[in-house]
Amino acid sequence: MKFTSLVLALSGLVAAQQWPAEYSNPLLAKVLLCSRTDGFRHDSIPTAVQQLIKWGPYFNISFDATEDQDKFTVENLAQYDALMFVHTSGDIFDTTGQAAFVDYIAKGGNFAAVHAAATTYMLKPWAPWTDTLGATFLNHPRRQTATFVKQMTGHPATNPAPDRWTFDEEVYSFTSDPRKLGAKLLWSVDPTSYKENSDVEAQGTPHPISWYQDYAAGASPKSGGPGPGIAGRSFYSSLGHNNSTWMDATFMQHILGGLTWTFGSNTTRVAAGLYNGVDPTVHTGASSTETKPWSPVLGSDQVAPAPPADAVRPTSTASSYQPDETGGTSSSTSTSGAVGLSSSAWAVGLVAMGAIFGTAF
């Protein structure tokens, strides 16, 4: 009887700590998170890595963080659903790593990159990297408040944010237009919203800030991977310079939304699953609201772990959250909330066990 009561009590405890339904995906993606630098190094790298690892369970992602070139081999990369590069710079691969990267993308591996990753192979251009990411960094004005403009609706990398998203950030310009490689724009920047706008003609109009490629342009597809012999997906965001940006809930949903979108490539083990729903819609005018359903993709046999106690759960509930003094302000209505495993729920569980076994806690 006591055992049955304990099971029931623990079942109630687990139920009390389930994630919100919209973030419940039983599939766990494995992502290799690389922050290796061979040049300028952002001081927000530790914050970025920490936040991604904390948020990962809420998006059913397991990150392996590394700055080790030796992790980039054909054999090791084969286990990952995506490679993610945060603030990488310079020449980050050795010869073995370059070959493994090309092989991975060509066999359907997915790619995501953030901010300074666009400076990787900037001085020694390497087409497989540049084309997979979509463009190379050119310059940026001083850090300041700017307004970023949503160019696509219905996409996980744009859903959490307002149509005009204003906060303190570096505004990157690029040496070329990613759309010439087939990229589709997620975010642009309003050129009137910030000073020292360099207005680079080569990058196209509107000024690209974040984009994706359905098939990464950096490698010729080849068979031998888990997918049907097509290149994997690519996502890039130039945002993320500040430590405070990485502490903003809307930004984290933007980045992880873009990453989870790559899992829908049908070329790796895991399914997109999270957003249940619709292909993104490109803005072609004020009345463009059409969406169309898309099919589920391949699944994984792995199970997501419980979220860490100090993680911040994505939420659409308004709060009083404000970025810290280095991060400016945001017009976003999606803000962070305190999260983790409920201390009150644990207390209920402990009290229940104490009652069952006659033990005081």
PDB file of C-alpha atoms in Angstrom, residues 37-198:
ATOM      1  CA  THR A  37      38.552  31.138 -32.490  1.00  0.00           C
ATOM      2  CA  ASP A  38      41.639  31.863 -34.561  1.00  0.00           C
ATOM      3  CA  GLY A  39      41.432  35.637 -34.380  1.00  0.00           C
ATOM      4  CA  PHE A  40      39.148  38.036 -32.547  1.00  0.00           C
ATOM      5  CA  ARG A  41      37.405  36.413 -29.593  1.00  0.00           C
ATOM      6  CA  HIS A  42      34.076  37.697 -28.283  1.00  0.00           C
ATOM      7  CA  ASP A  43      33.741  37.968 -24.524  1.00  0.00           C
ATOM      8  CA  SER A  44      30.148  36.743 -24.839  1.00  0.00           C
ATOM      9  CA  ILE A  45      31.261  33.232 -25.833  1.00  0.00           C
ATOM     10  CA  PRO A  46      30.981  31.783 -22.291  1.00  0.00           C
ATOM     11  CA  THR A  47      27.543  33.356 -21.861  1.00  0.00           C
ATOM     12  CA  ALA A  48      26.387  32.051 -25.233  1.00  0.00           C
ATOM     13  CA  VAL A  49      27.552  28.505 -24.564  1.00  0.00           C
ATOM     14  CA  GLN A  50      26.068  28.500 -21.062  1.00  0.00           C
ATOM     15  CA  GLN A  51      22.703  29.796 -22.258  1.00  0.00           C
ATOM     16  CA  LEU A  52      22.465  27.333 -25.137  1.00  0.00           C
ATOM     17  CA  ILE A  53      23.193  24.418 -22.825  1.00  0.00           C
ATOM     18  CA  LYS A  54      20.614  25.671 -20.300  1.00  0.00           C
ATOM     19  CA  TRP A  55      17.921  26.247 -22.910  1.00  0.00           C
ATOM     20  CA  GLY A  56      18.673  23.109 -24.900  1.00  0.00           C
ATOM     21  CA  PRO A  57      16.404  20.700 -22.983  1.00  0.00           C
ATOM     22  CA  TYR A  58      13.393  22.941 -23.579  1.00  0.00           C
ATOM     23  CA  PHE A  59      13.960  22.528 -27.302  1.00  0.00           C
ATOM     24  CA  ASN A  60      14.911  18.853 -26.930  1.00  0.00           C
ATOM     25  CA  ILE A  61      18.518  19.512 -27.861  1.00  0.00           C
ATOM     26  CA  SER A  62      21.649  18.024 -26.334  1.00  0.00           C
ATOM     27  CA  PHE A  63      24.751  20.163 -26.964  1.00  0.00           C
ATOM     28  CA  ASP A  64      28.333  18.923 -26.970  1.00  0.00           C
ATOM     29  CA  ALA A  65      30.426  22.105 -26.611  1.00  0.00           C
ATOM     30  CA  THR A  66      33.966  22.087 -27.992  1.00  0.00           C
ATOM     31  CA  GLU A  67      36.857  24.178 -29.249  1.00  0.00           C
ATOM     32  CA  ASP A  68      38.871  21.093 -30.200  1.00  0.00           C
ATOM     33  CA  GLN A  69      39.812  20.632 -33.862  1.00  0.00           C
ATOM     34  CA  ASP A  70      40.114  16.901 -33.284  1.00  0.00           C
ATOM     35  CA  LYS A  71      36.331  16.606 -32.883  1.00  0.00           C
ATOM     36  CA  PHE A  72      35.928  17.343 -36.577  1.00  0.00           C
ATOM     37  CA  THR A  73      36.346  13.960 -38.193  1.00  0.00           C
ATOM     38  CA  VAL A  74      33.993  12.123 -40.524  1.00  0.00           C
ATOM     39  CA  GLU A  75      33.375   9.445 -37.909  1.00  0.00           C
ATOM     40  CA  ASN A  76      32.649  11.832 -35.028  1.00  0.00           C
ATOM     41  CA  LEU A  77      30.408  14.227 -36.956  1.00  0.00           C
ATOM     42  CA  ALA A  78      28.194  11.381 -38.168  1.00  0.00           C
ATOM     43  CA  GLN A  79      26.433  11.235 -34.769  1.00  0.00           C
ATOM     44  CA  TYR A  80      25.159  14.838 -34.887  1.00  0.00           C
ATOM     45  CA  ASP A  81      21.920  16.276 -36.232  1.00  0.00           C
ATOM     46  CA  ALA A  82      23.557  19.673 -36.687  1.00  0.00           C
ATOM     47  CA  LEU A  83      26.798  21.568 -36.250  1.00  0.00           C
ATOM     48  CA  MET A  84      26.445  24.969 -34.566  1.00  0.00           C
ATOM     49  CA  PHE A  85      29.146  27.639 -34.707  1.00  0.00           C
ATOM     50  CA  VAL A  86      28.973  30.555 -32.264  1.00  0.00           C
ATOM     51  CA  HIS A  87      31.435  33.460 -32.606  1.00  0.00           C
ATOM     52  CA  THR A  88      34.018  31.340 -34.405  1.00  0.00           C
ATOM     53  CA  SER A  89      36.725  33.283 -36.246  1.00  0.00           C
ATOM     54  CA  GLY A  90      39.681  32.701 -38.534  1.00  0.00           C
ATOM     55  CA  ASP A  91      40.753  29.287 -39.775  1.00  0.00           C
ATOM     56  CA  ILE A  92      39.075  26.898 -37.362  1.00  0.00           C
ATOM     57  CA  PHE A  93      39.641  23.558 -39.132  1.00  0.00           C
ATOM     58  CA  ASP A  94      42.772  21.634 -39.943  1.00  0.00           C
ATOM     59  CA  THR A  95      42.912  19.634 -43.176  1.00  0.00           C
ATOM     60  CA  THR A  96      41.063  16.704 -41.613  1.00  0.00           C
ATOM     61  CA  GLY A  97      38.411  19.024 -40.235  1.00  0.00           C
ATOM     62  CA  GLN A  98      37.830  20.700 -43.570  1.00  0.00           C
ATOM     63  CA  ALA A  99      37.311  17.359 -45.277  1.00  0.00           C
ATOM     64  CA  ALA A 100      34.969  16.198 -42.500  1.00  0.00           C
ATOM     65  CA  PHE A 101      32.917  19.409 -42.653  1.00  0.00           C
ATOM     66  CA  VAL A 102      32.422  19.117 -46.417  1.00  0.00           C
ATOM     67  CA  ASP A 103      31.530  15.430 -46.105  1.00  0.00           C
ATOM     68  CA  TYR A 104      29.041  16.130 -43.301  1.00  0.00           C
ATOM     69  CA  ILE A 105      27.158  18.875 -45.154  1.00  0.00           C
ATOM     70  CA  ALA A 106      27.202  16.944 -48.432  1.00  0.00           C
ATOM     71  CA  LYS A 107      25.635  13.899 -46.758  1.00  0.00           C
ATOM     72  CA  GLY A 108      22.773  15.878 -45.272  1.00  0.00           C
ATOM     73  CA  GLY A 109      24.250  17.273 -42.064  1.00  0.00           C
ATOM     74  CA  ASN A 110      22.694  20.528 -40.867  1.00  0.00           C
ATOM     75  CA  PHE A 111      24.445  23.819 -40.098  1.00  0.00           C
ATOM     76  CA  ALA A 112      23.694  26.799 -37.843  1.00  0.00           C
ATOM     77  CA  ALA A 113      25.917  29.787 -37.165  1.00  0.00           C
ATOM     78  CA  VAL A 114      25.737  32.952 -35.095  1.00  0.00           C
ATOM     79  CA  HIS A 115      27.233  36.447 -35.337  1.00  0.00           C
ATOM     80  CA  ALA A 116      31.043  36.339 -35.686  1.00  0.00           C
ATOM     81  CA  ALA A 117      30.909  32.968 -37.426  1.00  0.00           C
ATOM     82  CA  ALA A 118      30.681  35.136 -40.561  1.00  0.00           C
ATOM     83  CA  THR A 119      34.299  36.189 -39.907  1.00  0.00           C
ATOM     84  CA  THR A 120      35.458  32.574 -40.131  1.00  0.00           C
ATOM     85  CA  TYR A 121      37.662  32.115 -43.214  1.00  0.00           C
ATOM     86  CA  MET A 122      37.367  35.839 -43.867  1.00  0.00           C
ATOM     87  CA  LEU A 123      41.073  36.415 -44.534  1.00  0.00           C
ATOM     88  CA  LYS A 124      41.620  33.074 -46.256  1.00  0.00           C
ATOM     89  CA  PRO A 125      38.337  32.478 -48.086  1.00  0.00           C
ATOM     90  CA  TRP A 126      37.186  28.868 -48.221  1.00  0.00           C
ATOM     91  CA  ALA A 127      34.098  28.368 -50.370  1.00  0.00           C
ATOM     92  CA  PRO A 128      32.585  25.336 -48.569  1.00  0.00           C
ATOM     93  CA  TRP A 129      32.324  27.422 -45.400  1.00  0.00           C
ATOM     94  CA  THR A 130      31.360  30.751 -46.964  1.00  0.00           C
ATOM     95  CA  ASP A 131      28.689  29.262 -49.201  1.00  0.00           C
ATOM     96  CA  THR A 132      27.241  27.103 -46.433  1.00  0.00           C
ATOM     97  CA  LEU A 133      26.934  30.128 -44.151  1.00  0.00           C
ATOM     98  CA  GLY A 134      25.817  32.375 -47.018  1.00  0.00           C
ATOM     99  CA  ALA A 135      28.090  35.432 -46.860  1.00  0.00           C
ATOM    100  CA  THR A 136      31.251  36.861 -45.279  1.00  0.00           C
ATOM    101  CA  PHE A 137      31.450  39.706 -42.775  1.00  0.00           C
ATOM    102  CA  LEU A 138      32.597  43.078 -44.135  1.00  0.00           C
ATOM    103  CA  ASN A 139      32.198  45.649 -41.346  1.00  0.00           C
ATOM    104  CA  HIS A 140      29.929  47.096 -38.688  1.00  0.00           C
ATOM    105  CA  PRO A 141      29.362  50.553 -37.188  1.00  0.00           C
ATOM    106  CA  ARG A 142      29.690  51.176 -33.467  1.00  0.00           C
ATOM    107  CA  ARG A 143      27.300  49.156 -31.353  1.00  0.00           C
ATOM    108  CA  GLN A 144      24.000  50.986 -30.948  1.00  0.00           C
ATOM    109  CA  THR A 145      20.251  50.560 -30.860  1.00  0.00           C
ATOM    110  CA  ALA A 146      18.823  49.440 -34.202  1.00  0.00           C
ATOM    111  CA  THR A 147      15.492  48.152 -35.460  1.00  0.00           C
ATOM    112  CA  PHE A 148      15.425  44.757 -37.143  1.00  0.00           C
ATOM    113  CA  VAL A 149      12.573  44.047 -39.529  1.00  0.00           C
ATOM    114  CA  LYS A 150      10.852  40.669 -39.868  1.00  0.00           C
ATOM    115  CA  GLN A 151      10.959  39.470 -43.477  1.00  0.00           C
ATOM    116  CA  MET A 152       9.189  36.154 -42.984  1.00  0.00           C
ATOM    117  CA  THR A 153       6.291  34.955 -40.876  1.00  0.00           C
ATOM    118  CA  GLY A 154       5.556  31.446 -39.651  1.00  0.00           C
ATOM    119  CA  HIS A 155       9.212  30.515 -39.249  1.00  0.00           C
ATOM    120  CA  PRO A 156      10.576  29.352 -35.862  1.00  0.00           C
ATOM    121  CA  ALA A 157      13.358  31.950 -36.090  1.00  0.00           C
ATOM    122  CA  THR A 158      10.879  34.816 -36.452  1.00  0.00           C
ATOM    123  CA  ASN A 159       7.779  33.653 -34.560  1.00  0.00           C
ATOM    124  CA  PRO A 160       8.847  34.815 -31.079  1.00  0.00           C
ATOM    125  CA  ALA A 161       9.673  38.394 -32.058  1.00  0.00           C
ATOM    126  CA  PRO A 162       7.660  41.456 -33.074  1.00  0.00           C
ATOM    127  CA  ASP A 163       7.615  42.625 -36.692  1.00  0.00           C
ATOM    128  CA  ARG A 164       9.967  45.447 -35.716  1.00  0.00           C
ATOM    129  CA  TRP A 165      12.462  44.327 -33.095  1.00  0.00           C
ATOM    130  CA  THR A 166      14.508  47.114 -31.503  1.00  0.00           C
ATOM    131  CA  PHE A 167      17.502  46.577 -29.234  1.00  0.00           C
ATOM    132  CA  ASP A 168      21.206  47.337 -28.784  1.00  0.00           C
ATOM    133  CA  GLU A 169      23.357  45.251 -31.138  1.00  0.00           C
ATOM    134  CA  GLU A 170      26.110  45.260 -33.748  1.00  0.00           C
ATOM    135  CA  VAL A 171      24.750  45.600 -37.279  1.00  0.00           C
ATOM    136  CA  TYR A 172      26.844  43.499 -39.636  1.00  0.00           C
ATOM    137  CA  SER A 173      27.338  44.259 -43.312  1.00  0.00           C
ATOM    138  CA  PHE A 174      28.492  41.577 -45.734  1.00  0.00           C
ATOM    139  CA  THR A 175      30.691  41.273 -48.804  1.00  0.00           C
ATOM    140  CA  SER A 176      27.960  39.589 -50.853  1.00  0.00           C
ATOM    141  CA  ASP A 177      24.233  38.890 -51.019  1.00  0.00           C
ATOM    142  CA  PRO A 178      23.296  35.492 -49.507  1.00  0.00           C
ATOM    143  CA  ARG A 179      20.173  35.452 -51.700  1.00  0.00           C
ATOM    144  CA  LYS A 180      22.404  34.851 -54.722  1.00  0.00           C
ATOM    145  CA  LEU A 181      23.166  31.437 -53.210  1.00  0.00           C
ATOM    146  CA  GLY A 182      19.476  30.693 -52.757  1.00  0.00           C
ATOM    147  CA  ALA A 183      19.167  31.936 -49.171  1.00  0.00           C
ATOM    148  CA  LYS A 184      15.835  33.268 -47.944  1.00  0.00           C
ATOM    149  CA  LEU A 185      15.776  36.295 -45.684  1.00  0.00           C
ATOM    150  CA  LEU A 186      14.383  36.052 -42.153  1.00  0.00           C
ATOM    151  CA  TRP A 187      15.442  39.451 -40.798  1.00  0.00           C
ATOM    152  CA  SER A 188      16.695  42.710 -42.272  1.00  0.00           C
ATOM    153  CA  VAL A 189      17.540  46.027 -40.597  1.00  0.00           C
ATOM    154  CA  ASP A 190      15.848  49.381 -41.014  1.00  0.00           C
ATOM    155  CA  PRO A 191      18.666  51.569 -42.432  1.00  0.00           C
ATOM    156  CA  THR A 192      17.129  54.693 -40.911  1.00  0.00           C
ATOM    157  CA  SER A 193      17.176  53.266 -37.389  1.00  0.00           C
ATOM    158  CA  TYR A 194      20.915  53.527 -36.749  1.00  0.00           C
ATOM    159  CA  LYS A 195      23.877  55.794 -37.519  1.00  0.00           C
ATOM    160  CA  GLU A 196      26.925  55.153 -39.692  1.00  0.00           C
ATOM    161  CA  ASN A 197      24.988  52.952 -42.069  1.00  0.00           C
ATOM    162  CA  SER A 198      27.526  51.790 -44.666  1.00  0.00           C
TER     163      SER A 198
END
